[in-house]
Amino acid sequence: MPSSPDPTDPSRATPDQAAVRGEHWWPVVLAVAVVAVLHVTLPSRYRVDPAWVLPVATFSLLAVLIVGDPGRIDRQKAWLRVVTQLLVGFITVANLFAGVHLVTDILTDNGLFADNATGLLATGGVVWVTNVVAFALWYWSLDRGGAAARAHRPSEKPAFVFPEMQYADHAPAGWVPRFADYLSLSFWTATAFSPTDVSAVKVWAKLLMMTQAAMSLALGTLVIARAINILQ
C-alpha cells in the first residue's frame, strides 16, 4: 500500500497547506487576456484568421483549467498539465507565426510598412510583448512541475534560483515563485539579453532563456533598424 505523506517532511505540504500556498488564477488569466486582445489588433497578415480563433481557443482552455482546478492552483492532475501546455503552446505558435511574417517582410522590404514607421513599431511591440508573456508562461508551467506541484512541494529542486531563495531573511517562510516572478524573469531576459537577479540552474532553463534572448534581440534589432530607415 502506498504510504501517506509525512507531515514532518518540509519538502511536502499537506492538502490544506497546498491550498493556501496555491496561486490565484487571475494573474494568468489577465496575461492571457492581454495577449489575446493584442493578437487581434495585429494586421490580418500577421494574425491567425479568423480573428476570433485565438481568443476563443485561449479562453476555452483557460475555462477548462479553472473548472478543473477551481479556487487556488493546487490540483496535481496529468490532464491539467496537458491542457496548460496546450494553452501556452497555442499562444507561442500564434506569436511565432506573426513574428516570422514580420521578420520576413522586413528582410524582403515588403511594402506593408514602407512609409509607416509607427505601424511597424506597434506591430513589433505587440509581437515582443506577447513573446515576453509566452516565455513567462513556459517558465511558470515548467519550473518544478508547475504551480500546483510547487504548492505541494515548495522545497523541490528548482530550475530557477530567485533572490528570495538566497536571502531567506527578506522573504516569507516557505516562499515559492508565482507568475509575476516568472513574468519579471521573462521581461528582463528579453530586455537585458542575459540573466539579471535570477539564475537558471537546469540545462533546459538555460536553453529556454537563450532562445528567448536571441528571439528578442533579432526582433528588436530588425524592427528598430527598419523604423529608423523609414524615418530617414
mmCIF file with all atom_site columns, C-alpha atoms in Angstrom:
data_model
loop_
_atom_site.group_PDB
_atom_site.id
_atom_site.type_symbol
_atom_site.label_atom_id
_atom_site.label_alt_id
_atom_site.label_comp_id
_atom_site.label_asym_id
_atom_site.label_entity_id
_atom_site.label_seq_id
_atom_site.pdbx_PDB_ins_code
_atom_site.Cartn_x
_atom_site.Cartn_y
_atom_site.Cartn_z
_atom_site.occupancy
_atom_site.B_iso_or_equiv
_atom_site.pdbx_formal_charge
_atom_site.auth_seq_id
_atom_site.auth_comp_id
_atom_site.auth_asym_id
_atom_site.auth_atom_id
_atom_site.pdbx_PDB_model_num
ATOM 1   C CA . MET A 1 1   ? 0.000   0.000  0.000   1.00 0.00 ? 1   MET A CA 1
ATOM 2   C CA . PRO A 1 2   ? 1.315   3.495  -0.775  1.00 0.00 ? 2   PRO A CA 1
ATOM 3   C CA . SER A 1 3   ? 2.421   5.353  2.317   1.00 0.00 ? 3   SER A CA 1
ATOM 4   C CA . SER A 1 4   ? 0.745   8.605  3.271   1.00 0.00 ? 4   SER A CA 1
ATOM 5   C CA . PRO A 1 5   ? 2.774   11.823 3.029   1.00 0.00 ? 5   PRO A CA 1
ATOM 6   C CA . ASP A 1 6   ? 4.957   12.514 6.046   1.00 0.00 ? 6   ASP A CA 1
ATOM 7   C CA . PRO A 1 7   ? 3.546   15.723 7.621   1.00 0.00 ? 7   PRO A CA 1
ATOM 8   C CA . THR A 1 8   ? 7.007   16.491 9.045   1.00 0.00 ? 8   THR A CA 1
ATOM 9   C CA . ASP A 1 9   ? 8.639   16.430 5.607   1.00 0.00 ? 9   ASP A CA 1
ATOM 10  C CA . PRO A 1 10  ? 9.462   20.103 4.831   1.00 0.00 ? 10  PRO A CA 1
ATOM 11  C CA . SER A 1 11  ? 9.543   19.388 1.106   1.00 0.00 ? 11  SER A CA 1
ATOM 12  C CA . ARG A 1 12  ? 5.899   18.327 1.000   1.00 0.00 ? 12  ARG A CA 1
ATOM 13  C CA . ALA A 1 13  ? 2.825   20.321 2.006   1.00 0.00 ? 13  ALA A CA 1
ATOM 14  C CA . THR A 1 14  ? -0.392  18.862 3.350   1.00 0.00 ? 14  THR A CA 1
ATOM 15  C CA . PRO A 1 15  ? -3.529  19.385 1.201   1.00 0.00 ? 15  PRO A CA 1
ATOM 16  C CA . ASP A 1 16  ? -4.624  22.294 3.411   1.00 0.00 ? 16  ASP A CA 1
ATOM 17  C CA . GLN A 1 17  ? -1.193  23.916 3.216   1.00 0.00 ? 17  GLN A CA 1
ATOM 18  C CA . ALA A 1 18  ? -1.091  23.427 -0.549  1.00 0.00 ? 18  ALA A CA 1
ATOM 19  C CA . ALA A 1 19  ? -4.500  25.090 -0.912  1.00 0.00 ? 19  ALA A CA 1
ATOM 20  C CA . VAL A 1 20  ? -3.208  28.139 0.940   1.00 0.00 ? 20  VAL A CA 1
ATOM 21  C CA . ARG A 1 21  ? 0.090   28.214 -0.959  1.00 0.00 ? 21  ARG A CA 1
ATOM 22  C CA . GLY A 1 22  ? -1.535  27.715 -4.336  1.00 0.00 ? 22  GLY A CA 1
ATOM 23  C CA . GLU A 1 23  ? -1.524  30.686 -6.681  1.00 0.00 ? 23  GLU A CA 1
ATOM 24  C CA . HIS A 1 24  ? -4.597  32.611 -7.736  1.00 0.00 ? 24  HIS A CA 1
ATOM 25  C CA . TRP A 1 25  ? -5.675  32.246 -11.344 1.00 0.00 ? 25  TRP A CA 1
ATOM 26  C CA . TRP A 1 26  ? -6.273  35.931 -12.051 1.00 0.00 ? 26  TRP A CA 1
ATOM 27  C CA . PRO A 1 27  ? -2.660  36.925 -12.954 1.00 0.00 ? 27  PRO A CA 1
ATOM 28  C CA . VAL A 1 28  ? -2.510  34.173 -15.573 1.00 0.00 ? 28  VAL A CA 1
ATOM 29  C CA . VAL A 1 29  ? -5.997  34.995 -16.866 1.00 0.00 ? 29  VAL A CA 1
ATOM 30  C CA . LEU A 1 30  ? -5.061  38.675 -17.151 1.00 0.00 ? 30  LEU A CA 1
ATOM 31  C CA . ALA A 1 31  ? -1.830  37.883 -19.013 1.00 0.00 ? 31  ALA A CA 1
ATOM 32  C CA . VAL A 1 32  ? -3.590  35.574 -21.463 1.00 0.00 ? 32  VAL A CA 1
ATOM 33  C CA . ALA A 1 33  ? -6.366  38.139 -21.992 1.00 0.00 ? 33  ALA A CA 1
ATOM 34  C CA . VAL A 1 34  ? -3.789  40.816 -22.823 1.00 0.00 ? 34  VAL A CA 1
ATOM 35  C CA . VAL A 1 35  ? -2.019  38.694 -25.441 1.00 0.00 ? 35  VAL A CA 1
ATOM 36  C CA . ALA A 1 36  ? -5.343  37.570 -26.949 1.00 0.00 ? 36  ALA A CA 1
ATOM 37  C CA . VAL A 1 37  ? -6.504  41.173 -27.363 1.00 0.00 ? 37  VAL A CA 1
ATOM 38  C CA . LEU A 1 38  ? -3.129  42.284 -28.710 1.00 0.00 ? 38  LEU A CA 1
ATOM 39  C CA . HIS A 1 39  ? -3.112  39.484 -31.280 1.00 0.00 ? 39  HIS A CA 1
ATOM 40  C CA . VAL A 1 40  ? -6.479  40.614 -32.621 1.00 0.00 ? 40  VAL A CA 1
ATOM 41  C CA . THR A 1 41  ? -5.103  44.136 -33.139 1.00 0.00 ? 41  THR A CA 1
ATOM 42  C CA . LEU A 1 42  ? -2.389  42.863 -35.497 1.00 0.00 ? 42  LEU A CA 1
ATOM 43  C CA . PRO A 1 43  ? -2.766  43.374 -39.261 1.00 0.00 ? 43  PRO A CA 1
ATOM 44  C CA . SER A 1 44  ? -4.526  40.383 -40.838 1.00 0.00 ? 44  SER A CA 1
ATOM 45  C CA . ARG A 1 45  ? -1.262  39.206 -42.428 1.00 0.00 ? 45  ARG A CA 1
ATOM 46  C CA . TYR A 1 46  ? 0.272   38.648 -39.004 1.00 0.00 ? 46  TYR A CA 1
ATOM 47  C CA . ARG A 1 47  ? -2.569  37.113 -37.034 1.00 0.00 ? 47  ARG A CA 1
ATOM 48  C CA . VAL A 1 48  ? -4.317  33.768 -37.022 1.00 0.00 ? 48  VAL A CA 1
ATOM 49  C CA . ASP A 1 49  ? -7.502  34.045 -39.081 1.00 0.00 ? 49  ASP A CA 1
ATOM 50  C CA . PRO A 1 50  ? -10.388 34.212 -38.422 1.00 0.00 ? 50  PRO A CA 1
ATOM 51  C CA . ALA A 1 51  ? -9.530  36.823 -35.790 1.00 0.00 ? 51  ALA A CA 1
ATOM 52  C CA . TRP A 1 52  ? -11.726 35.158 -33.164 1.00 0.00 ? 52  TRP A CA 1
ATOM 53  C CA . VAL A 1 53  ? -9.823  31.852 -33.213 1.00 0.00 ? 53  VAL A CA 1
ATOM 54  C CA . LEU A 1 54  ? -7.062  32.759 -30.751 1.00 0.00 ? 54  LEU A CA 1
ATOM 55  C CA . PRO A 1 55  ? -9.288  34.483 -28.146 1.00 0.00 ? 55  PRO A CA 1
ATOM 56  C CA . VAL A 1 56  ? -11.876 31.691 -28.258 1.00 0.00 ? 56  VAL A CA 1
ATOM 57  C CA . ALA A 1 57  ? -9.242  28.928 -28.074 1.00 0.00 ? 57  ALA A CA 1
ATOM 58  C CA . THR A 1 58  ? -7.265  30.512 -25.244 1.00 0.00 ? 58  THR A CA 1
ATOM 59  C CA . PHE A 1 59  ? -10.280 31.429 -23.123 1.00 0.00 ? 59  PHE A CA 1
ATOM 60  C CA . SER A 1 60  ? -11.810 27.990 -23.686 1.00 0.00 ? 60  SER A CA 1
ATOM 61  C CA . LEU A 1 61  ? -8.619  26.295 -22.477 1.00 0.00 ? 61  LEU A CA 1
ATOM 62  C CA . LEU A 1 62  ? -8.461  28.682 -19.518 1.00 0.00 ? 62  LEU A CA 1
ATOM 63  C CA . ALA A 1 63  ? -12.063 27.867 -18.630 1.00 0.00 ? 63  ALA A CA 1
ATOM 64  C CA . VAL A 1 64  ? -11.234 24.145 -18.663 1.00 0.00 ? 64  VAL A CA 1
ATOM 65  C CA . LEU A 1 65  ? -8.262  24.743 -16.364 1.00 0.00 ? 65  LEU A CA 1
ATOM 66  C CA . ILE A 1 66  ? -10.233 26.864 -13.903 1.00 0.00 ? 66  ILE A CA 1
ATOM 67  C CA . VAL A 1 67  ? -13.140 24.395 -13.781 1.00 0.00 ? 67  VAL A CA 1
ATOM 68  C CA . GLY A 1 68  ? -10.685 21.521 -13.325 1.00 0.00 ? 68  GLY A CA 1
ATOM 69  C CA . ASP A 1 69  ? -8.762  23.351 -10.605 1.00 0.00 ? 69  ASP A CA 1
ATOM 70  C CA . PRO A 1 70  ? -11.101 25.961 -9.050  1.00 0.00 ? 70  PRO A CA 1
ATOM 71  C CA . GLY A 1 71  ? -10.006 28.394 -6.397  1.00 0.00 ? 71  GLY A CA 1
ATOM 72  C CA . ARG A 1 72  ? -6.250  28.367 -5.998  1.00 0.00 ? 72  ARG A CA 1
ATOM 73  C CA . ILE A 1 73  ? -3.974  26.329 -8.261  1.00 0.00 ? 73  ILE A CA 1
ATOM 74  C CA . ASP A 1 74  ? -3.225  23.218 -6.207  1.00 0.00 ? 74  ASP A CA 1
ATOM 75  C CA . ARG A 1 75  ? -4.567  20.142 -8.030  1.00 0.00 ? 75  ARG A CA 1
ATOM 76  C CA . GLN A 1 76  ? -1.910  17.849 -9.479  1.00 0.00 ? 76  GLN A CA 1
ATOM 77  C CA . LYS A 1 77  ? -3.554  16.141 -12.428 1.00 0.00 ? 77  LYS A CA 1
ATOM 78  C CA . ALA A 1 78  ? -1.795  14.999 -15.589 1.00 0.00 ? 78  ALA A CA 1
ATOM 79  C CA . TRP A 1 79  ? -4.597  16.226 -17.834 1.00 0.00 ? 79  TRP A CA 1
ATOM 80  C CA . LEU A 1 80  ? -4.423  19.703 -16.289 1.00 0.00 ? 80  LEU A CA 1
ATOM 81  C CA . ARG A 1 81  ? -0.734  19.888 -17.164 1.00 0.00 ? 81  ARG A CA 1
ATOM 82  C CA . VAL A 1 82  ? -1.514  18.786 -20.717 1.00 0.00 ? 82  VAL A CA 1
ATOM 83  C CA . VAL A 1 83  ? -4.165  21.486 -21.114 1.00 0.00 ? 83  VAL A CA 1
ATOM 84  C CA . THR A 1 84  ? -1.765  24.066 -19.662 1.00 0.00 ? 84  THR A CA 1
ATOM 85  C CA . GLN A 1 85  ? 0.916   23.128 -22.189 1.00 0.00 ? 85  GLN A CA 1
ATOM 86  C CA . LEU A 1 86  ? -1.657  23.275 -25.000 1.00 0.00 ? 86  LEU A CA 1
ATOM 87  C CA . LEU A 1 87  ? -2.637  26.792 -23.924 1.00 0.00 ? 87  LEU A CA 1
ATOM 88  C CA . VAL A 1 88  ? 0.949   28.045 -23.766 1.00 0.00 ? 88  VAL A CA 1
ATOM 89  C CA . GLY A 1 89  ? 1.849   26.234 -26.972 1.00 0.00 ? 89  GLY A CA 1
ATOM 90  C CA . PHE A 1 90  ? -1.057  27.771 -28.864 1.00 0.00 ? 90  PHE A CA 1
ATOM 91  C CA . ILE A 1 91  ? -0.064  31.280 -27.801 1.00 0.00 ? 91  ILE A CA 1
ATOM 92  C CA . THR A 1 92  ? 3.571   30.573 -28.715 1.00 0.00 ? 92  THR A CA 1
ATOM 93  C CA . VAL A 1 93  ? 2.764   29.205 -32.171 1.00 0.00 ? 93  VAL A CA 1
ATOM 94  C CA . ALA A 1 94  ? 0.402   32.087 -32.965 1.00 0.00 ? 94  ALA A CA 1
ATOM 95  C CA . ASN A 1 95  ? 3.047   34.627 -31.970 1.00 0.00 ? 95  ASN A CA 1
ATOM 96  C CA . LEU A 1 96  ? 5.753   32.738 -33.858 1.00 0.00 ? 96  LEU A CA 1
ATOM 97  C CA . PHE A 1 97  ? 3.525   32.940 -36.935 1.00 0.00 ? 97  PHE A CA 1
ATOM 98  C CA . ALA A 1 98  ? 3.291   36.719 -36.517 1.00 0.00 ? 98  ALA A CA 1
ATOM 99  C CA . GLY A 1 99  ? 6.997   37.126 -35.771 1.00 0.00 ? 99  GLY A CA 1
ATOM 100 C CA . VAL A 1 100 ? 8.177   35.087 -38.757 1.00 0.00 ? 100 VAL A CA 1
ATOM 101 C CA . HIS A 1 101 ? 5.949   37.039 -41.144 1.00 0.00 ? 101 HIS A CA 1
ATOM 102 C CA . LEU A 1 102 ? 7.091   40.358 -39.686 1.00 0.00 ? 102 LEU A CA 1
ATOM 103 C CA . VAL A 1 103 ? 10.787  39.487 -39.947 1.00 0.00 ? 103 VAL A CA 1
ATOM 104 C CA . THR A 1 104 ? 10.289  38.143 -43.477 1.00 0.00 ? 104 THR A CA 1
ATOM 105 C CA . ASP A 1 105 ? 8.571   41.368 -44.555 1.00 0.00 ? 105 ASP A CA 1
ATOM 106 C CA . ILE A 1 106 ? 11.389  43.460 -43.099 1.00 0.00 ? 106 ILE A CA 1
ATOM 107 C CA . LEU A 1 107 ? 14.114  41.395 -44.752 1.00 0.00 ? 107 LEU A CA 1
ATOM 108 C CA . THR A 1 108 ? 12.341  41.354 -48.127 1.00 0.00 ? 108 THR A CA 1
ATOM 109 C CA . ASP A 1 109 ? 11.484  45.067 -47.920 1.00 0.00 ? 109 ASP A CA 1
ATOM 110 C CA . ASN A 1 110 ? 7.754   44.380 -48.143 1.00 0.00 ? 110 ASN A CA 1
ATOM 111 C CA . GLY A 1 111 ? 5.680   47.465 -48.837 1.00 0.00 ? 111 GLY A CA 1
ATOM 112 C CA . LEU A 1 112 ? 3.278   47.000 -45.916 1.00 0.00 ? 112 LEU A CA 1
ATOM 113 C CA . PHE A 1 113 ? 5.350   49.301 -43.711 1.00 0.00 ? 113 PHE A CA 1
ATOM 114 C CA . ALA A 1 114 ? 7.266   51.123 -46.437 1.00 0.00 ? 114 ALA A CA 1
ATOM 115 C CA . ASP A 1 115 ? 6.303   54.536 -45.090 1.00 0.00 ? 115 ASP A CA 1
ATOM 116 C CA . ASN A 1 116 ? 4.706   53.685 -41.757 1.00 0.00 ? 116 ASN A CA 1
ATOM 117 C CA . ALA A 1 117 ? 7.302   53.549 -39.005 1.00 0.00 ? 117 ALA A CA 1
ATOM 118 C CA . THR A 1 118 ? 4.629   53.887 -36.317 1.00 0.00 ? 118 THR A CA 1
ATOM 119 C CA . GLY A 1 119 ? 2.729   50.871 -37.622 1.00 0.00 ? 119 GLY A CA 1
ATOM 120 C CA . LEU A 1 120 ? 5.930   48.855 -37.801 1.00 0.00 ? 120 LEU A CA 1
ATOM 121 C CA . LEU A 1 121 ? 6.915   49.717 -34.234 1.00 0.00 ? 121 LEU A CA 1
ATOM 122 C CA . ALA A 1 122 ? 3.394   48.974 -32.973 1.00 0.00 ? 122 ALA A CA 1
ATOM 123 C CA . THR A 1 123 ? 3.328   45.573 -34.675 1.00 0.00 ? 123 THR A CA 1
ATOM 124 C CA . GLY A 1 124 ? 6.813   44.762 -33.440 1.00 0.00 ? 124 GLY A CA 1
ATOM 125 C CA . GLY A 1 125 ? 5.784   45.838 -29.936 1.00 0.00 ? 125 GLY A CA 1
ATOM 126 C CA . VAL A 1 126 ? 2.775   43.514 -29.944 1.00 0.00 ? 126 VAL A CA 1
ATOM 127 C CA . VAL A 1 127 ? 4.923   40.570 -31.026 1.00 0.00 ? 127 VAL A CA 1
ATOM 128 C CA . TRP A 1 128 ? 7.565   41.438 -28.421 1.00 0.00 ? 128 TRP A CA 1
ATOM 129 C CA . VAL A 1 129 ? 5.086   41.787 -25.536 1.00 0.00 ? 129 VAL A CA 1
ATOM 130 C CA . THR A 1 130 ? 3.372   38.536 -26.488 1.00 0.00 ? 130 THR A CA 1
ATOM 131 C CA . ASN A 1 131 ? 6.769   36.842 -26.617 1.00 0.00 ? 131 ASN A CA 1
ATOM 132 C CA . VAL A 1 132 ? 7.520   38.029 -23.067 1.00 0.00 ? 132 VAL A CA 1
ATOM 133 C CA . VAL A 1 133 ? 4.206   36.674 -21.772 1.00 0.00 ? 133 VAL A CA 1
ATOM 134 C CA . ALA A 1 134 ? 4.576   33.375 -23.673 1.00 0.00 ? 134 ALA A CA 1
ATOM 135 C CA . PHE A 1 135 ? 8.014   32.664 -22.207 1.00 0.00 ? 135 PHE A CA 1
ATOM 136 C CA . ALA A 1 136 ? 6.814   33.719 -18.747 1.00 0.00 ? 136 ALA A CA 1
ATOM 137 C CA . LEU A 1 137 ? 4.068   31.095 -19.087 1.00 0.00 ? 137 LEU A CA 1
ATOM 138 C CA . TRP A 1 138 ? 6.615   28.475 -20.150 1.00 0.00 ? 138 TRP A CA 1
ATOM 139 C CA . TYR A 1 139 ? 8.863   29.227 -17.164 1.00 0.00 ? 139 TYR A CA 1
ATOM 140 C CA . TRP A 1 140 ? 5.851   29.259 -14.833 1.00 0.00 ? 140 TRP A CA 1
ATOM 141 C CA . SER A 1 141 ? 4.404   25.985 -16.131 1.00 0.00 ? 141 SER A CA 1
ATOM 142 C CA . LEU A 1 142 ? 7.681   24.035 -16.271 1.00 0.00 ? 142 LEU A CA 1
ATOM 143 C CA . ASP A 1 143 ? 9.647   25.061 -13.179 1.00 0.00 ? 143 ASP A CA 1
ATOM 144 C CA . ARG A 1 144 ? 9.396   22.341 -10.532 1.00 0.00 ? 144 ARG A CA 1
ATOM 145 C CA . GLY A 1 145 ? 6.459   20.727 -12.330 1.00 0.00 ? 145 GLY A CA 1
ATOM 146 C CA . GLY A 1 146 ? 4.197   23.766 -12.434 1.00 0.00 ? 146 GLY A CA 1
ATOM 147 C CA . ALA A 1 147 ? 2.235   25.891 -9.984  1.00 0.00 ? 147 ALA A CA 1
ATOM 148 C CA . ALA A 1 148 ? 0.282   23.027 -8.373  1.00 0.00 ? 148 ALA A CA 1
ATOM 149 C CA . ALA A 1 149 ? 3.425   20.965 -7.816  1.00 0.00 ? 149 ALA A CA 1
ATOM 150 C CA . ARG A 1 150 ? 5.195   23.960 -6.259  1.00 0.00 ? 150 ARG A CA 1
ATOM 151 C CA . ALA A 1 151 ? 2.292   24.380 -3.829  1.00 0.00 ? 151 ALA A CA 1
ATOM 152 C CA . HIS A 1 152 ? 2.687   20.769 -2.662  1.00 0.00 ? 152 HIS A CA 1
ATOM 153 C CA . ARG A 1 153 ? 6.498   20.577 -2.825  1.00 0.00 ? 153 ARG A CA 1
ATOM 154 C CA . PRO A 1 154 ? 7.857   24.072 -2.158  1.00 0.00 ? 154 PRO A CA 1
ATOM 155 C CA . SER A 1 155 ? 11.366  22.741 -1.499  1.00 0.00 ? 155 SER A CA 1
ATOM 156 C CA . GLU A 1 156 ? 11.658  20.767 -4.728  1.00 0.00 ? 156 GLU A CA 1
ATOM 157 C CA . LYS A 1 157 ? 14.904  21.407 -6.628  1.00 0.00 ? 157 LYS A CA 1
ATOM 158 C CA . PRO A 1 158 ? 14.214  24.462 -8.820  1.00 0.00 ? 158 PRO A CA 1
ATOM 159 C CA . ALA A 1 159 ? 15.176  25.288 -12.383 1.00 0.00 ? 159 ALA A CA 1
ATOM 160 C CA . PHE A 1 160 ? 15.494  28.975 -11.453 1.00 0.00 ? 160 PHE A CA 1
ATOM 161 C CA . VAL A 1 161 ? 17.055  30.434 -8.314  1.00 0.00 ? 161 VAL A CA 1
ATOM 162 C CA . PHE A 1 162 ? 15.331  33.681 -7.300  1.00 0.00 ? 162 PHE A CA 1
ATOM 163 C CA . PRO A 1 163 ? 16.801  36.239 -4.863  1.00 0.00 ? 163 PRO A CA 1
ATOM 164 C CA . GLU A 1 164 ? 14.189  35.299 -2.249  1.00 0.00 ? 164 GLU A CA 1
ATOM 165 C CA . MET A 1 165 ? 15.730  31.806 -2.124  1.00 0.00 ? 165 MET A CA 1
ATOM 166 C CA . GLN A 1 166 ? 19.190  33.189 -1.446  1.00 0.00 ? 166 GLN A CA 1
ATOM 167 C CA . TYR A 1 167 ? 18.116  35.856 1.041   1.00 0.00 ? 167 TYR A CA 1
ATOM 168 C CA . ALA A 1 168 ? 15.525  33.978 3.064   1.00 0.00 ? 168 ALA A CA 1
ATOM 169 C CA . ASP A 1 169 ? 15.525  36.625 5.787   1.00 0.00 ? 169 ASP A CA 1
ATOM 170 C CA . HIS A 1 170 ? 13.855  39.025 3.360   1.00 0.00 ? 170 HIS A CA 1
ATOM 171 C CA . ALA A 1 171 ? 11.126  36.609 2.186   1.00 0.00 ? 171 ALA A CA 1
ATOM 172 C CA . PRO A 1 172 ? 8.187   34.884 3.896   1.00 0.00 ? 172 PRO A CA 1
ATOM 173 C CA . ALA A 1 173 ? 8.766   31.378 5.206   1.00 0.00 ? 173 ALA A CA 1
ATOM 174 C CA . GLY A 1 174 ? 8.146   28.755 2.534   1.00 0.00 ? 174 GLY A CA 1
ATOM 175 C CA . TRP A 1 175 ? 8.312   31.341 -0.262  1.00 0.00 ? 175 TRP A CA 1
ATOM 176 C CA . VAL A 1 176 ? 7.778   29.984 -3.771  1.00 0.00 ? 176 VAL A CA 1
ATOM 177 C CA . PRO A 1 177 ? 7.814   31.971 -7.040  1.00 0.00 ? 177 PRO A CA 1
ATOM 178 C CA . ARG A 1 178 ? 4.500   32.938 -8.589  1.00 0.00 ? 178 ARG A CA 1
ATOM 179 C CA . PHE A 1 179 ? 3.517   34.001 -12.077 1.00 0.00 ? 179 PHE A CA 1
ATOM 180 C CA . ALA A 1 180 ? 4.590   37.621 -11.523 1.00 0.00 ? 180 ALA A CA 1
ATOM 181 C CA . ASP A 1 181 ? 8.099   36.411 -10.649 1.00 0.00 ? 181 ASP A CA 1
ATOM 182 C CA . TYR A 1 182 ? 8.343   34.445 -13.903 1.00 0.00 ? 182 TYR A CA 1
ATOM 183 C CA . LEU A 1 183 ? 6.939   37.417 -15.822 1.00 0.00 ? 183 LEU A CA 1
ATOM 184 C CA . SER A 1 184 ? 9.696   39.583 -14.356 1.00 0.00 ? 184 SER A CA 1
ATOM 185 C CA . LEU A 1 185 ? 12.279  36.953 -15.310 1.00 0.00 ? 185 LEU A CA 1
ATOM 186 C CA . SER A 1 186 ? 10.938  36.854 -18.865 1.00 0.00 ? 186 SER A CA 1
ATOM 187 C CA . PHE A 1 187 ? 10.870  40.653 -19.176 1.00 0.00 ? 187 PHE A CA 1
ATOM 188 C CA . TRP A 1 188 ? 14.472  41.100 -18.076 1.00 0.00 ? 188 TRP A CA 1
ATOM 189 C CA . THR A 1 189 ? 15.640  38.221 -20.271 1.00 0.00 ? 189 THR A CA 1
ATOM 190 C CA . ALA A 1 190 ? 14.016  39.967 -23.243 1.00 0.00 ? 190 ALA A CA 1
ATOM 191 C CA . THR A 1 191 ? 15.459  43.393 -22.423 1.00 0.00 ? 191 THR A CA 1
ATOM 192 C CA . ALA A 1 192 ? 18.861  42.691 -20.858 1.00 0.00 ? 192 ALA A CA 1
ATOM 193 C CA . PHE A 1 193 ? 19.501  39.607 -23.055 1.00 0.00 ? 193 PHE A CA 1
ATOM 194 C CA . SER A 1 194 ? 21.010  37.911 -20.009 1.00 0.00 ? 194 SER A CA 1
ATOM 195 C CA . PRO A 1 195 ? 20.085  36.683 -16.523 1.00 0.00 ? 195 PRO A CA 1
ATOM 196 C CA . THR A 1 196 ? 19.684  39.524 -14.046 1.00 0.00 ? 196 THR A CA 1
ATOM 197 C CA . ASP A 1 197 ? 18.821  38.670 -10.431 1.00 0.00 ? 197 ASP A CA 1
ATOM 198 C CA . VAL A 1 198 ? 17.546  35.174 -11.317 1.00 0.00 ? 198 VAL A CA 1
ATOM 199 C CA . SER A 1 199 ? 19.869  32.293 -12.181 1.00 0.00 ? 199 SER A CA 1
ATOM 200 C CA . ALA A 1 200 ? 18.936  29.331 -14.357 1.00 0.00 ? 200 ALA A CA 1
ATOM 201 C CA . VAL A 1 201 ? 20.401  26.165 -12.824 1.00 0.00 ? 201 VAL A CA 1
ATOM 202 C CA . LYS A 1 202 ? 18.969  23.488 -15.124 1.00 0.00 ? 202 LYS A CA 1
ATOM 203 C CA . VAL A 1 203 ? 20.020  22.957 -18.723 1.00 0.00 ? 203 VAL A CA 1
ATOM 204 C CA . TRP A 1 204 ? 16.534  23.267 -20.203 1.00 0.00 ? 204 TRP A CA 1
ATOM 205 C CA . ALA A 1 205 ? 16.012  26.554 -18.352 1.00 0.00 ? 205 ALA A CA 1
ATOM 206 C CA . LYS A 1 206 ? 19.290  27.974 -19.679 1.00 0.00 ? 206 LYS A CA 1
ATOM 207 C CA . LEU A 1 207 ? 18.433  26.928 -23.234 1.00 0.00 ? 207 LEU A CA 1
ATOM 208 C CA . LEU A 1 208 ? 14.945  28.406 -22.966 1.00 0.00 ? 208 LEU A CA 1
ATOM 209 C CA . MET A 1 209 ? 16.331  31.721 -21.739 1.00 0.00 ? 209 MET A CA 1
ATOM 210 C CA . MET A 1 210 ? 18.925  31.718 -24.532 1.00 0.00 ? 210 MET A CA 1
ATOM 211 C CA . THR A 1 211 ? 16.170  31.121 -27.084 1.00 0.00 ? 211 THR A CA 1
ATOM 212 C CA . GLN A 1 212 ? 14.074  33.971 -25.728 1.00 0.00 ? 212 GLN A CA 1
ATOM 213 C CA . ALA A 1 213 ? 17.018  36.379 -25.629 1.00 0.00 ? 213 ALA A CA 1
ATOM 214 C CA . ALA A 1 214 ? 18.023  35.511 -29.194 1.00 0.00 ? 214 ALA A CA 1
ATOM 215 C CA . MET A 1 215 ? 14.479  35.975 -30.494 1.00 0.00 ? 215 MET A CA 1
ATOM 216 C CA . SER A 1 216 ? 14.056  39.275 -28.675 1.00 0.00 ? 216 SER A CA 1
ATOM 217 C CA . LEU A 1 217 ? 17.414  40.574 -29.905 1.00 0.00 ? 217 LEU A CA 1
ATOM 218 C CA . ALA A 1 218 ? 16.709  39.646 -33.526 1.00 0.00 ? 218 ALA A CA 1
ATOM 219 C CA . LEU A 1 219 ? 13.200  41.099 -33.497 1.00 0.00 ? 219 LEU A CA 1
ATOM 220 C CA . GLY A 1 220 ? 14.164  44.302 -31.717 1.00 0.00 ? 220 GLY A CA 1
ATOM 221 C CA . THR A 1 221 ? 17.198  44.947 -33.897 1.00 0.00 ? 221 THR A CA 1
ATOM 222 C CA . LEU A 1 222 ? 15.334  44.435 -37.160 1.00 0.00 ? 222 LEU A CA 1
ATOM 223 C CA . VAL A 1 223 ? 12.234  46.405 -36.204 1.00 0.00 ? 223 VAL A CA 1
ATOM 224 C CA . ILE A 1 224 ? 14.104  49.383 -34.774 1.00 0.00 ? 224 ILE A CA 1
ATOM 225 C CA . ALA A 1 225 ? 16.629  49.487 -37.619 1.00 0.00 ? 225 ALA A CA 1
ATOM 226 C CA . ARG A 1 226 ? 13.864  49.353 -40.229 1.00 0.00 ? 226 ARG A CA 1
ATOM 227 C CA . ALA A 1 227 ? 11.840  52.043 -38.427 1.00 0.00 ? 227 ALA A CA 1
ATOM 228 C CA . ILE A 1 228 ? 14.855  54.359 -38.310 1.00 0.00 ? 228 ILE A CA 1
ATOM 229 C CA . ASN A 1 229 ? 15.448  53.759 -42.004 1.00 0.00 ? 229 ASN A CA 1
ATOM 230 C CA . ILE A 1 230 ? 11.836  54.698 -42.787 1.00 0.00 ? 230 ILE A CA 1
ATOM 231 C CA . LEU A 1 231 ? 12.039  57.880 -40.711 1.00 0.00 ? 231 LEU A CA 1
ATOM 232 C CA . GLN A 1 232 ? 15.213  58.918 -42.526 1.00 0.00 ? 232 GLN A CA 1
#
